[in-house]
């Protein structure tokens, strides 16, 4: 988001800003939320309306600091990249997590700021900055997964509005969403060129959502059915037929987010866990030598990955390099989950109930759910095609 | 690529131009065929010195430019692309040991000569075929050093050795009590056995107990930069080849099986680049921070694994021509393995990383 920053502040100005941020957080952050991760609930659970959470969401939303680098005219914080980094540090220092999140912030907002009309930005961005509206993504269909441009959900032209009919699937958080940014077909004669980008009200008549139960036992994804849903043309982003271009740009934001560069270092220490579970030798090393080497390799690669994510960010945010980050980030996350289960042995394979701690059950669910990360947001195979074609310039067969 | 200053970009462009114009792989081929003990062309090293490269990490007061490790890394990477042979890395490492552990007199005596390129200095640690700085029998009695060092990089041309003995690092000049024996190795570079029989030795008394570890970490990171350059070149050249070679009426680059292999190698080398740049950056920014050991282990282990894989894939993806001496692929493979073994192979480095992490 550095490109949206308006000014580069001096060191003195940054120090002053740090003080301002620190005081504001002290005055507004409810102590009961210290250390609570609020970012995941915006994606994987219904909105939590308890008083402290609401107060923190409203305070951050009013201030615009949940979306710190977005322009103030749309409700963002208007901060420079440097100031946003300082804010991030101060939030972390206070144990405060950003309550403004979800797909509106991570994917849709940045895309609308780039491609939307002034009216659309004024209509949608402020509500994203205040986390008042939850967005979901209507991209995949039963026959349009990796081959996304094969999507068939059809928007029929009715003058000042469209009538949308069709089915979307893998709609993350669809059961809790207020709005959907969707790729629909407006022209059946062209594949990519016949796709448009529509904003659909999830509460409109004709929208039906059915959660899908996954191997993890959770239902974070839904099937979404549109039956004669009316969508005003003012809710189309960009021109008719421009949906593929806009939709792909949004996917780059998605990939950067899924790669989870900042989450790799987090969580339980595998080496500590391994020492506790399999014991240590006389020199204090993990007793199982092969396991020890696997832990070391993963931790080393994790740090090389984190350095790569930082390098990509320094080199200029979202780009084709997002594909490399997604491929490697998801692979490492899955390796980590597999290793965690392995270290715990049978104790790491509990489904529910007696004999297992919450953390152990969580590890199993994360391990299972994590298998989705190399499939969604463009599978590893699709990302690999993108690297070969766009970065390396290797041609299609022909 | 890390964010570089304008001066660093100029340095890199200068190195790139010089390497392409004056020191292509063909120059290495001639050097290889000449088969000298030193393993490099002294005139070429003098030219590198005249461009200031031999003093990049040496203080200005001793005739260097104090331009930093990231800057030296850029030069090393460019030189590695065409396998330009020189004692640039060995000298920078030895000079660092003297700068960190030496007295003002020792620094004054040797650093200007290393910075100007007149003196070749090198680090002599290992006494066997596998890197193991804990197994050192070399000892010093009354200023006389005795012991045998194995596979000393640039040992054949060195005029000064920084020698690891049981009780620390010593400076030993080539001369009485020093016997060098050439070892013909697969990379045709210098890896001499050096025997010291009561050679006059001058101790590096500064730098603390961890001096050897710190110097080795410098060596690991700089060697990783050389290996990164080789990996990058091997990759670029292979990609180029796949784009022009036609089989079954198609260019090879259009086959998805090969596209995915190359994409995978690309991602692997990019991750290694991040690790190596993080290492060079760490040498510039903190130097003596305790985390240097882990950062260096990551950089060298990744460089080992990436170059190992890329040097094999370069041959495989070129097919039969990659097997011929006339073609360059073999040079990369044959240089890769001695570098992998130097200052720790990947299992050594993972063990070290784990130890430093207390597991």
XYZ file of C-alpha atoms in Angstrom:
757
model
C 0.000 0.000 0.000
C 3.053 2.236 -0.015
C 1.858 3.752 -3.281
C -1.115 5.270 -1.487
C 1.065 7.076 1.008
C 1.030 10.803 0.429
C 4.082 12.138 2.222
C 7.356 10.968 3.696
C 7.694 12.313 7.231
C 10.918 13.389 8.912
C 12.432 11.491 11.829
C 11.175 14.102 14.298
C 7.692 13.925 12.845
C 7.795 10.130 13.142
C 8.797 10.353 16.798
C 5.952 12.767 17.429
C 3.581 10.418 15.649
C 4.786 7.496 17.735
C 3.942 9.411 20.891
C 0.531 10.348 19.532
C -0.217 6.739 18.579
C 0.952 5.431 21.943
C -1.262 7.861 23.853
C -4.254 7.224 21.652
C -3.938 3.445 22.020
C -3.586 3.777 25.798
C -6.753 5.861 25.899
C -8.846 3.689 23.586
C -7.705 0.058 23.688
C -9.776 -2.075 26.108
C -7.324 -4.010 28.325
C -9.562 -7.082 28.186
C -8.544 -7.561 24.535
C -4.826 -7.598 25.218
C -3.189 -10.470 23.334
C -6.444 -11.471 21.602
C -6.020 -12.066 17.863
C -8.940 -10.257 16.251
C -7.807 -10.662 12.664
C -8.887 -14.253 12.134
C -12.414 -13.871 13.460
C -13.090 -11.404 10.652
C -12.649 -14.290 8.218
C -13.477 -17.502 10.014
C -16.338 -16.741 12.417
C -19.471 -14.657 12.815
C -18.884 -11.093 13.986
C -18.396 -10.875 17.758
C -20.489 -7.977 19.072
C -19.383 -8.042 22.724
C -19.072 -4.487 24.173
C -15.261 -4.219 24.376
C -14.790 -5.547 20.863
C -17.422 -3.177 19.524
C -15.837 -0.231 21.324
C -12.383 -1.050 19.925
C -13.725 -1.597 16.417
C -15.586 1.721 16.472
C -12.600 3.618 17.901
C -10.196 2.247 15.292
C -12.781 2.696 12.557
C -13.460 6.334 13.456
C -9.747 7.008 13.514
C -9.181 5.262 10.181
C -6.235 3.387 11.642
C -7.580 -0.061 10.805
C -6.733 0.802 7.196
C -3.870 3.158 8.014
C -2.550 3.963 4.549
C -5.878 4.377 2.780
C -6.884 7.967 1.903
C -8.724 9.908 4.611
C -11.410 11.070 2.179
C -12.718 7.500 2.111
C -12.293 6.896 5.840
C -8.713 5.590 5.858
C -5.917 6.792 8.113
C -4.016 8.685 5.429
C -0.725 7.606 6.982
C 2.540 7.189 5.144
C 4.080 3.703 4.986
C 6.562 4.777 7.681
C 3.818 6.042 9.975
C 1.801 2.878 9.409
C 4.827 0.844 10.450
C 5.156 2.912 13.621
C 1.452 2.415 14.333
C 1.875 -1.326 13.813
C 4.769 -1.357 16.287
C 2.796 0.592 18.850
C -0.227 -1.693 18.513
C 2.019 -4.720 18.977
C 3.650 -3.067 21.969
C 0.246 -2.648 23.615
C -0.767 -6.221 22.740
C -3.510 -4.800 20.555
C -4.699 -6.470 17.392
C -6.322 -4.645 14.480
C -10.098 -5.233 14.615
C -10.600 -3.994 11.063
C -9.958 -6.863 8.682
C -11.483 -9.464 6.449
C -11.729 -9.646 2.699
C -12.880 -6.064 2.373
C -9.571 -4.847 3.750
C -7.268 -7.490 2.305
C -8.607 -7.842 -1.218
C -11.660 -5.892 -2.262
C -10.791 -2.457 -0.838
C -7.386 -2.096 -2.525
C -8.929 -3.256 -5.804
C -11.870 -0.846 -5.598
C -9.512 2.015 -4.764
C -7.684 1.191 -7.990
C -10.586 0.479 -10.344
C -13.769 1.872 -8.768
C -15.619 5.080 -9.676
C -15.639 7.955 -7.191
C -19.257 7.140 -6.280
C -18.404 3.474 -5.665
C -15.441 4.326 -3.479
C -17.533 6.748 -1.415
C -20.286 4.141 -1.135
C -18.155 1.172 -0.027
C -14.718 2.097 1.302
C -15.829 3.985 4.465
C -17.879 0.976 5.620
C -14.839 -1.278 5.072
C -12.656 1.100 7.076
C -15.125 0.820 9.948
C -15.719 -2.937 9.524
C -19.436 -2.313 9.274
C -19.884 -4.425 6.177
C -18.438 -7.891 5.619
C -17.477 -8.892 2.114
C -17.120 -12.303 0.514
C -15.672 -13.418 -2.783
C -17.794 -14.896 -5.579
C -15.217 -16.326 -7.955
C -15.077 -20.139 -8.127
C -17.852 -22.289 -9.521
C -18.289 -26.075 -9.653
C -16.757 -26.086 -13.154
C -14.519 -23.081 -12.805
C -11.759 -23.725 -10.284
C -8.237 -23.593 -11.651
C -9.845 -22.775 -15.002
C -11.566 -19.767 -13.462
C -12.348 -18.026 -16.751
C -14.704 -20.897 -17.544
C -17.224 -19.409 -15.087
C -20.884 -19.524 -16.211
C -22.834 -17.528 -13.590
C -24.763 -15.194 -15.909
C -25.800 -11.563 -15.541
C -28.503 -10.711 -18.063
C -28.718 -7.089 -19.224
C -32.080 -5.525 -18.263
C -31.365 -1.889 -19.043
C -30.434 -0.195 -15.765
C -29.830 -3.476 -13.940
C -28.759 -7.096 -14.379
C -30.582 -10.283 -13.414
C -28.019 -12.748 -12.063
C -28.465 -16.522 -12.159
C -25.921 -19.180 -11.267
C -23.878 -20.818 -8.569
C -20.652 -19.878 -6.807
C -18.687 -22.169 -4.536
C -15.916 -22.010 -1.909
C -17.385 -18.693 -0.805
C -15.272 -18.049 2.301
C -17.390 -16.626 5.107
C -20.417 -16.429 2.788
C -22.797 -17.243 5.646
C -21.667 -14.142 7.550
C -21.187 -11.745 4.635
C -23.266 -8.685 3.751
C -21.885 -8.181 0.274
C -20.163 -10.208 -2.411
C -17.693 -9.085 -5.054
C -18.325 -11.481 -7.890
C -17.088 -12.373 -11.328
C -20.062 -13.013 -13.615
C -20.519 -13.621 -17.312
C -22.107 -10.788 -19.295
C -21.136 -12.151 -22.704
C -21.192 -15.824 -23.634
C -19.289 -15.366 -26.898
C -15.938 -14.468 -25.294
C -14.146 -16.360 -22.518
C -12.070 -13.883 -20.469
C -13.478 -10.876 -22.325
C -17.053 -11.797 -21.419
C -16.553 -11.453 -17.687
C -17.652 -8.491 -15.547
C -17.069 -7.557 -11.916
C -20.294 -7.077 -9.920
C -21.062 -6.130 -6.318
C -23.968 -8.235 -5.068
C -26.022 -7.712 -1.908
C -26.001 -11.009 0.008
C -29.289 -10.048 1.702
C -31.080 -9.501 -1.623
C -33.990 -11.782 -2.597
C -32.795 -14.851 -4.515
C -29.452 -15.255 -2.703
C -29.077 -18.574 -0.875
C -26.021 -19.723 1.089
C -25.187 -23.288 2.182
C -22.084 -23.966 4.325
C -19.855 -26.854 3.135
C -18.489 -29.195 5.785
C -14.748 -29.740 5.257
C -12.360 -32.557 6.247
C -11.396 -30.452 9.261
C -15.003 -30.623 10.489
C -15.314 -26.864 10.018
C -17.476 -25.018 7.516
C -15.647 -21.845 6.588
C -16.711 -22.135 2.925
C -20.178 -22.014 1.375
C -22.034 -22.751 -1.794
C -23.835 -19.618 -2.945
C -26.838 -19.749 -5.253
C -28.153 -16.751 -7.181
C -31.727 -17.065 -8.517
C -33.010 -14.036 -10.420
C -31.027 -11.655 -8.212
C -31.392 -8.031 -9.280
C -28.149 -5.993 -9.334
C -28.122 -2.302 -10.373
C -25.616 -1.463 -13.100
C -24.112 1.143 -10.797
C -22.768 -1.841 -8.851
C -20.570 -2.994 -11.709
C -16.887 -2.097 -11.190
C -15.153 -1.093 -14.407
C -16.610 -1.647 -17.860
C -18.485 -4.673 -19.075
C -15.908 -7.286 -20.042
C -13.219 -5.783 -17.821
C -13.943 -8.176 -14.956
C -11.095 -10.562 -15.700
C -8.474 -7.821 -15.502
C -9.881 -6.453 -12.249
C -10.422 -9.925 -10.829
C -6.821 -10.969 -11.503
C -5.480 -7.869 -9.802
C -7.541 -8.742 -6.755
C -6.055 -12.251 -6.764
C -2.575 -10.791 -6.449
C -3.688 -9.165 -3.205
C -5.168 -12.479 -2.122
C -1.934 -14.372 -2.829
C 0.186 -11.902 -0.929
C -2.134 -12.361 2.031
C -2.405 -16.153 1.890
C 1.360 -16.559 1.780
C 1.275 -15.362 5.397
C 4.840 -14.028 5.412
C 4.280 -12.419 8.773
C 2.766 -15.482 10.399
C 5.584 -17.923 9.657
C 7.607 -17.058 12.736
C 4.606 -17.188 15.030
C 3.001 -19.916 17.025
C 4.489 -22.664 19.102
C 8.241 -23.330 18.896
C 8.726 -26.667 17.163
C 12.141 -27.196 18.739
C 10.830 -26.649 22.270
C 7.911 -28.944 21.576
C 10.185 -31.605 20.124
C 12.489 -31.451 23.142
C 9.507 -31.889 25.452
C 7.943 -34.725 23.437
C 10.905 -36.881 22.409
C 13.440 -35.821 25.031
C 17.033 -34.651 24.755
C 20.439 -36.301 24.733
C 23.315 -35.508 27.111
C 24.211 -32.388 25.120
C 20.676 -31.026 25.195
C 19.926 -31.891 21.595
C 16.578 -33.295 20.441
C 17.096 -37.023 20.972
C 15.731 -38.017 17.557
C 18.467 -36.840 15.189
C 16.383 -37.020 12.066
C 13.577 -35.059 13.645
C 16.088 -32.475 14.849
C 17.402 -31.991 11.307
C 13.867 -31.643 9.943
C 13.043 -29.003 12.553
C 16.238 -27.099 11.779
C 15.650 -27.229 8.046
C 12.099 -25.960 8.406
C 13.098 -23.137 10.724
C 15.914 -22.096 8.391
C 13.663 -22.159 5.338
C 11.006 -20.282 7.292
C 13.465 -17.500 7.956
C 14.628 -17.425 4.348
C 10.974 -17.161 3.365
C 10.351 -14.293 5.800
C 13.374 -12.502 4.333
C 11.917 -13.046 0.872
C 8.533 -11.625 1.866
C 10.292 -8.572 3.253
C 12.369 -8.190 0.115
C 9.299 -8.398 -2.121
C 7.581 -5.758 0.013
C 10.607 -3.455 -0.239
C 10.763 -3.950 -3.969
C 7.209 -2.695 -4.361
C 4.278 -4.579 -2.930
C 1.995 -6.723 -5.035
C 3.487 -8.159 -8.203
C 4.017 -11.417 -10.039
C 6.379 -12.259 -7.186
C 3.206 -12.849 -5.159
C 3.116 -16.223 -6.901
C 6.510 -17.255 -5.521
C 5.443 -16.156 -2.065
C 2.217 -18.084 -2.244
C 3.854 -21.288 -3.501
C 6.564 -21.244 -0.859
C 4.575 -19.812 2.029
C 1.788 -22.359 1.772
C 4.248 -25.213 1.312
C 6.149 -24.217 4.441
C 2.951 -23.796 6.458
C 1.856 -27.284 5.476
C 5.282 -28.729 6.274
C 5.118 -27.063 9.656
C 1.693 -28.535 10.398
C 2.814 -31.995 9.338
C 5.888 -31.758 11.531
C 3.860 -30.537 14.486
C 1.510 -33.530 14.217
C 4.487 -35.851 13.822
C 6.165 -34.508 16.970
C 3.001 -34.981 19.020
C 2.534 -38.595 17.877
C -0.899 -40.121 18.567
C -1.523 -37.224 20.932
C -1.501 -34.973 17.870
C -4.286 -36.802 16.086
C -7.241 -36.204 18.405
C -10.571 -35.166 16.945
C -12.413 -33.990 20.053
C -13.276 -34.708 23.677
C -11.415 -36.193 26.591
C -7.691 -36.801 26.580
C -6.691 -33.889 24.346
C -5.931 -30.261 25.086
C -7.549 -27.455 23.101
C -4.175 -26.726 21.495
C -3.819 -30.321 20.359
C -7.291 -30.323 18.789
C -6.510 -26.970 17.184
C -3.297 -28.376 15.717
C -5.258 -31.174 14.052
C -7.880 -28.843 12.634
C -5.233 -26.431 11.339
C -3.322 -29.327 9.788
C -6.424 -30.502 7.931
C -7.703 -27.083 6.962
C -4.239 -26.049 5.824
C -4.432 -28.498 2.955
C -6.716 -25.954 1.281
C -4.023 -23.311 1.070
C -2.215 -24.935 -1.856
C -5.536 -25.299 -3.679
C -7.395 -22.016 -3.177
C -6.350 -18.597 -4.359
C -4.917 -20.293 -7.455
C -3.450 -23.738 -6.823
C 0.281 -24.329 -6.570
C 0.159 -25.750 -10.097
C -1.496 -22.599 -11.447
C 0.987 -20.384 -9.579
C 3.807 -22.427 -11.051
C 2.393 -21.833 -14.533
C 2.275 -18.111 -13.780
C 5.919 -18.056 -12.698
C 7.004 -19.979 -15.797
C 5.012 -17.876 -18.237
C 5.063 -14.368 -16.802
C 8.352 -14.214 -14.951
C 10.479 -16.641 -16.932
C 8.836 -15.966 -20.303
C 8.434 -19.647 -21.150
C 5.818 -19.855 -23.931
C 2.579 -21.821 -24.221
C 2.753 -24.961 -26.261
C 1.536 -24.311 -29.755
C 17.711 -7.806 -5.094
C 18.121 -5.787 -1.921
C 17.671 -2.029 -1.939
C 21.051 -0.669 -3.041
C 22.547 2.787 -2.732
C 23.485 4.653 -5.916
C 27.149 3.883 -5.245
C 26.381 0.192 -4.810
C 24.445 0.104 -8.064
C 27.368 1.739 -9.823
C 29.730 -0.802 -8.328
C 27.537 -3.696 -9.395
C 27.164 -2.341 -12.949
C 30.905 -1.798 -13.131
C 31.544 -5.358 -11.970
C 28.988 -6.700 -14.416
C 30.533 -4.849 -17.342
C 34.053 -5.806 -16.415
C 33.184 -9.462 -15.942
C 31.326 -9.660 -19.245
C 33.987 -7.795 -21.181
C 37.235 -8.833 -19.547
C 36.539 -12.037 -17.712
C 34.008 -14.246 -19.489
C 33.911 -17.990 -18.832
C 36.356 -18.352 -21.707
C 38.967 -16.644 -19.547
C 38.465 -19.254 -16.870
C 38.748 -22.003 -19.498
C 42.190 -20.662 -20.481
C 43.194 -20.480 -16.835
C 41.969 -24.022 -16.278
C 43.986 -25.250 -19.286
C 47.073 -23.371 -18.060
C 46.796 -25.542 -14.939
C 48.816 -23.441 -12.496
C 49.114 -24.126 -8.782
C 47.755 -20.688 -7.869
C 44.664 -21.344 -9.947
C 44.143 -17.724 -10.984
C 45.776 -15.124 -13.185
C 47.854 -12.647 -11.169
C 47.367 -9.926 -13.785
C 43.605 -10.278 -13.427
C 43.830 -9.970 -9.658
C 45.996 -6.870 -10.061
C 43.302 -5.406 -12.280
C 40.652 -6.151 -9.665
C 42.869 -4.424 -7.114
C 43.243 -1.372 -9.354
C 39.443 -1.086 -9.412
C 39.507 -1.028 -5.604
C 37.788 -4.388 -5.082
C 40.503 -5.791 -2.816
C 39.880 -3.048 -0.246
C 36.092 -2.925 -0.159
C 35.846 -4.269 3.390
C 39.085 -2.759 4.695
C 39.122 0.516 6.650
C 40.059 3.704 4.816
C 42.926 4.303 7.243
C 44.534 1.118 5.890
C 44.002 1.901 2.241
C 40.587 0.332 1.797
C 37.257 1.968 0.986
C 35.250 0.548 3.907
C 32.362 0.104 1.514
C 30.884 -2.863 3.330
C 29.988 -6.517 2.881
C 26.867 -6.036 0.798
C 29.047 -4.146 -1.680
C 31.712 -6.853 -1.704
C 28.936 -9.429 -2.073
C 27.777 -7.729 -5.271
C 31.257 -7.978 -6.774
C 31.674 -11.571 -5.625
C 28.322 -12.539 -7.133
C 29.135 -10.967 -10.496
C 32.587 -12.558 -10.625
C 31.102 -15.938 -9.724
C 28.777 -15.814 -12.714
C 31.697 -16.348 -15.060
C 33.760 -18.359 -12.552
C 36.345 -15.570 -12.422
C 39.157 -17.048 -10.334
C 40.820 -14.876 -7.704
C 41.708 -14.855 -3.994
C 39.276 -11.976 -3.401
C 37.163 -13.827 -0.818
C 40.092 -15.461 0.986
C 41.811 -12.097 1.367
C 38.706 -10.308 2.612
C 38.178 -12.973 5.277
C 41.810 -12.978 6.409
C 41.806 -9.167 6.533
C 38.676 -9.254 8.654
C 40.376 -11.550 11.153
C 43.288 -9.136 11.394
C 40.948 -6.136 11.713
C 38.961 -7.758 14.524
C 41.735 -9.594 16.355
C 44.960 -7.823 15.464
C 46.946 -5.113 17.233
C 47.494 -1.722 15.602
C 50.975 -2.891 14.535
C 49.636 -6.087 12.967
C 46.930 -4.162 11.159
C 49.400 -1.581 9.890
C 51.783 -4.289 8.758
C 49.312 -6.344 6.717
C 46.031 -4.560 5.918
C 47.450 -1.971 3.458
C 49.244 -4.741 1.567
C 46.044 -6.815 1.346
C 44.003 -3.746 0.343
C 46.413 -2.967 -2.474
C 46.331 -6.540 -3.751
C 50.072 -7.095 -3.230
C 49.608 -9.610 -0.448
C 47.443 -12.719 -0.671
C 46.266 -13.861 2.741
C 44.050 -16.765 3.653
C 42.399 -18.539 6.552
C 43.718 -22.016 7.476
C 41.416 -23.882 9.859
C 40.527 -27.438 8.919
C 42.919 -30.334 9.378
C 40.834 -32.983 7.643
C 38.594 -33.353 4.624
C 35.428 -32.301 6.475
C 34.930 -28.871 7.992
C 35.233 -29.173 11.756
C 36.638 -26.215 13.692
C 36.428 -28.196 16.953
C 39.089 -30.667 15.784
C 42.292 -28.657 15.826
C 45.624 -30.190 16.827
C 47.837 -27.311 15.666
C 49.698 -25.832 18.610
C 52.121 -23.045 19.390
C 55.135 -23.182 21.665
C 57.350 -20.158 22.254
C 55.966 -18.379 19.206
C 56.561 -21.414 16.960
C 53.508 -22.940 15.294
C 53.307 -26.638 14.359
C 50.522 -28.483 12.578
C 49.117 -29.426 9.190
C 46.188 -27.686 7.515
C 44.177 -29.443 4.827
C 42.660 -28.010 1.670
C 43.587 -24.398 2.365
C 41.838 -22.177 -0.168
C 44.375 -20.091 -2.137
C 47.067 -21.788 -0.031
C 49.379 -22.136 -3.035
C 49.725 -18.395 -3.616
C 49.251 -17.100 -0.081
C 51.996 -15.026 1.489
C 50.213 -14.860 4.830
C 48.168 -17.424 6.709
C 45.652 -16.795 9.468
C 46.020 -20.114 11.244
C 43.658 -21.626 13.799
C 45.634 -23.221 16.649
C 44.318 -24.792 19.856
C 44.525 -21.516 21.733
C 43.453 -19.033 19.081
C 44.304 -17.494 15.731
C 47.895 -16.767 14.617
C 49.482 -14.933 11.733
C 52.124 -16.965 9.928
C 54.048 -15.629 6.946
C 55.072 -17.924 4.129
C 58.755 -18.820 4.552
C 60.859 -20.904 6.909
C 58.919 -23.785 8.437
C 56.051 -23.533 5.930
C 55.634 -26.256 3.295
C 52.887 -26.063 0.691
C 51.789 -29.116 -1.249
C 49.489 -28.664 -4.179
C 46.301 -30.730 -4.331
C 44.879 -31.109 -7.824
C 41.175 -30.754 -7.320
C 38.155 -31.125 -9.553
C 37.606 -27.355 -9.723
C 41.245 -26.643 -10.707
C 41.468 -23.997 -8.007
C 43.969 -23.856 -5.174
C 43.264 -26.051 -2.119
C 46.747 -26.698 -0.764
C 47.932 -28.791 2.125
C 50.058 -26.497 4.255
C 52.494 -27.961 6.801
C 53.863 -25.748 9.543
C 57.019 -27.012 11.333
C 57.838 -24.535 14.073
C 56.960 -21.581 11.846
C 57.177 -18.119 13.428
C 53.667 -17.190 14.586
C 52.216 -13.913 15.812
C 49.015 -14.218 17.842
C 45.826 -12.261 17.203
C 45.030 -11.417 20.791
C 41.903 -9.292 20.273
C 38.392 -10.195 19.233
C 37.494 -12.404 22.177
C 36.895 -16.152 22.425
C 34.392 -16.224 19.598
C 36.753 -14.658 17.041
C 37.161 -17.847 14.992
C 33.385 -18.421 14.887
C 32.791 -14.881 13.739
C 35.407 -15.110 11.022
C 33.974 -18.424 9.863
C 30.529 -16.814 9.686
C 31.983 -14.132 7.425
C 33.504 -16.860 5.259
C 30.200 -18.734 5.089
C 28.242 -15.681 4.005
C 30.748 -14.554 1.394
C 31.085 -18.068 0.004
C 27.295 -18.204 -0.157
C 27.379 -15.022 -2.262
C 29.754 -16.725 -4.695
C 27.465 -19.754 -4.851
C 24.428 -17.538 -5.396
C 26.119 -15.956 -8.417
C 26.902 -19.376 -9.834
C 23.344 -20.616 -9.256
C 21.889 -17.544 -10.921
C 24.120 -17.879 -13.956
C 23.503 -21.617 -14.262
C 19.778 -20.920 -14.093
C 19.791 -18.060 -16.608
C 21.890 -19.994 -19.069
C 19.711 -23.087 -18.786
C 16.548 -21.034 -19.302
C 18.113 -19.431 -22.361
C 18.975 -22.849 -23.763
C 15.472 -24.238 -23.191
C 14.061 -21.259 -25.073
C 16.024 -21.974 -28.223
C 16.447 -25.741 -28.336
C 13.835 -27.373 -30.596
C 12.725 -31.008 -30.285
C 9.486 -32.610 -31.507
C 8.980 -29.377 -33.526
C 8.607 -27.355 -30.326
C 11.001 -25.352 -28.256
C 11.781 -27.177 -25.037
C 10.599 -24.205 -22.960
C 7.020 -24.890 -24.064
C 6.902 -28.255 -22.269
C 5.053 -27.907 -18.985
C 7.202 -30.513 -17.239
C 10.236 -28.309 -17.879
C 8.353 -25.089 -17.099
C 7.461 -26.357 -13.660
C 10.997 -27.517 -12.965
C 12.392 -24.137 -13.916
C 9.722 -22.260 -11.939
C 10.566 -24.357 -8.916
C 14.305 -23.699 -9.294
C 13.574 -20.009 -9.733
C 11.661 -19.840 -6.450
C 14.390 -21.800 -4.719
C 17.148 -19.464 -5.907
C 15.062 -16.392 -5.013
C 14.718 -17.662 -1.432
C 18.453 -18.251 -1.352
C 19.058 -14.732 -2.619
C 17.032 -13.386 0.296
C 19.034 -15.480 2.749
C 22.382 -14.404 1.292
C 21.433 -10.730 1.191
C 20.191 -10.999 4.772
C 23.614 -12.391 5.664
C 25.552 -9.638 3.923
C 23.240 -7.060 5.476
C 23.847 -8.574 8.914
C 27.619 -8.280 8.473
C 27.175 -4.604 7.631
C 24.675 -3.698 10.305
C 25.668 -5.573 13.417
C 28.868 -7.497 12.930
C 29.108 -8.854 16.419
C 25.456 -9.587 17.186
C 24.957 -13.086 18.589
C 22.475 -14.013 15.880
C 25.127 -13.873 13.164
C 25.810 -17.599 13.559
C 22.267 -18.590 12.626
C 22.007 -16.053 9.819
C 25.262 -17.319 8.302
C 24.139 -20.948 8.662
C 20.908 -20.190 6.796
C 22.716 -18.349 3.991
C 25.344 -21.032 3.405
C 22.992 -24.021 3.804
C 20.532 -22.516 1.329
C 23.329 -21.636 -1.096
C 24.690 -25.184 -0.780
C 21.340 -26.769 -1.523
C 20.353 -24.407 -4.340
C 23.655 -24.668 -6.169
C 23.817 -28.420 -5.656
C 20.455 -28.803 -7.301
C 20.987 -26.195 -10.014
C 24.405 -27.513 -11.005
C 22.905 -30.961 -11.562
C 19.826 -29.641 -13.360
C 22.003 -27.506 -15.636
C 23.640 -30.642 -16.984
C 20.445 -32.680 -17.137
C 18.451 -29.986 -18.930
C 21.206 -29.379 -21.474
C 21.303 -33.073 -22.286
C 24.381 -34.553 -23.938
C 26.023 -31.249 -24.719
C 26.070 -30.475 -20.999
C 28.346 -33.494 -20.544
C 31.010 -32.225 -22.926
C 34.110 -30.386 -21.781
C 33.630 -27.978 -24.657
C 30.499 -26.669 -22.942
C 30.579 -24.648 -19.696
C 28.071 -26.554 -17.560
C 30.715 -28.869 -16.140
C 32.665 -25.924 -14.698
C 29.728 -24.969 -12.491
C 29.217 -28.524 -11.264
C 32.922 -29.002 -10.495
C 33.291 -25.707 -8.662
C 30.034 -26.239 -6.761
C 31.113 -29.241 -4.716
C 34.337 -27.860 -3.179
C 32.376 -24.749 -2.219
C 29.642 -26.889 -0.658
C 32.217 -28.647 1.495
C 34.002 -25.433 2.464
C 33.126 -23.940 5.867
C 30.387 -26.493 6.439
C 28.147 -28.670 4.288
C 24.409 -28.429 4.828
C 24.173 -31.068 7.541
C 26.983 -29.360 9.470
C 25.189 -26.033 9.153
C 21.803 -27.380 10.198
C 23.457 -28.927 13.226
C 25.089 -25.602 14.012
C 21.819 -23.736 13.558
C 20.074 -26.120 15.955
C 22.857 -25.885 18.548
C 22.704 -22.102 18.461
C 18.949 -22.423 18.958
C 19.589 -24.631 22.009
C 18.209 -27.821 20.541
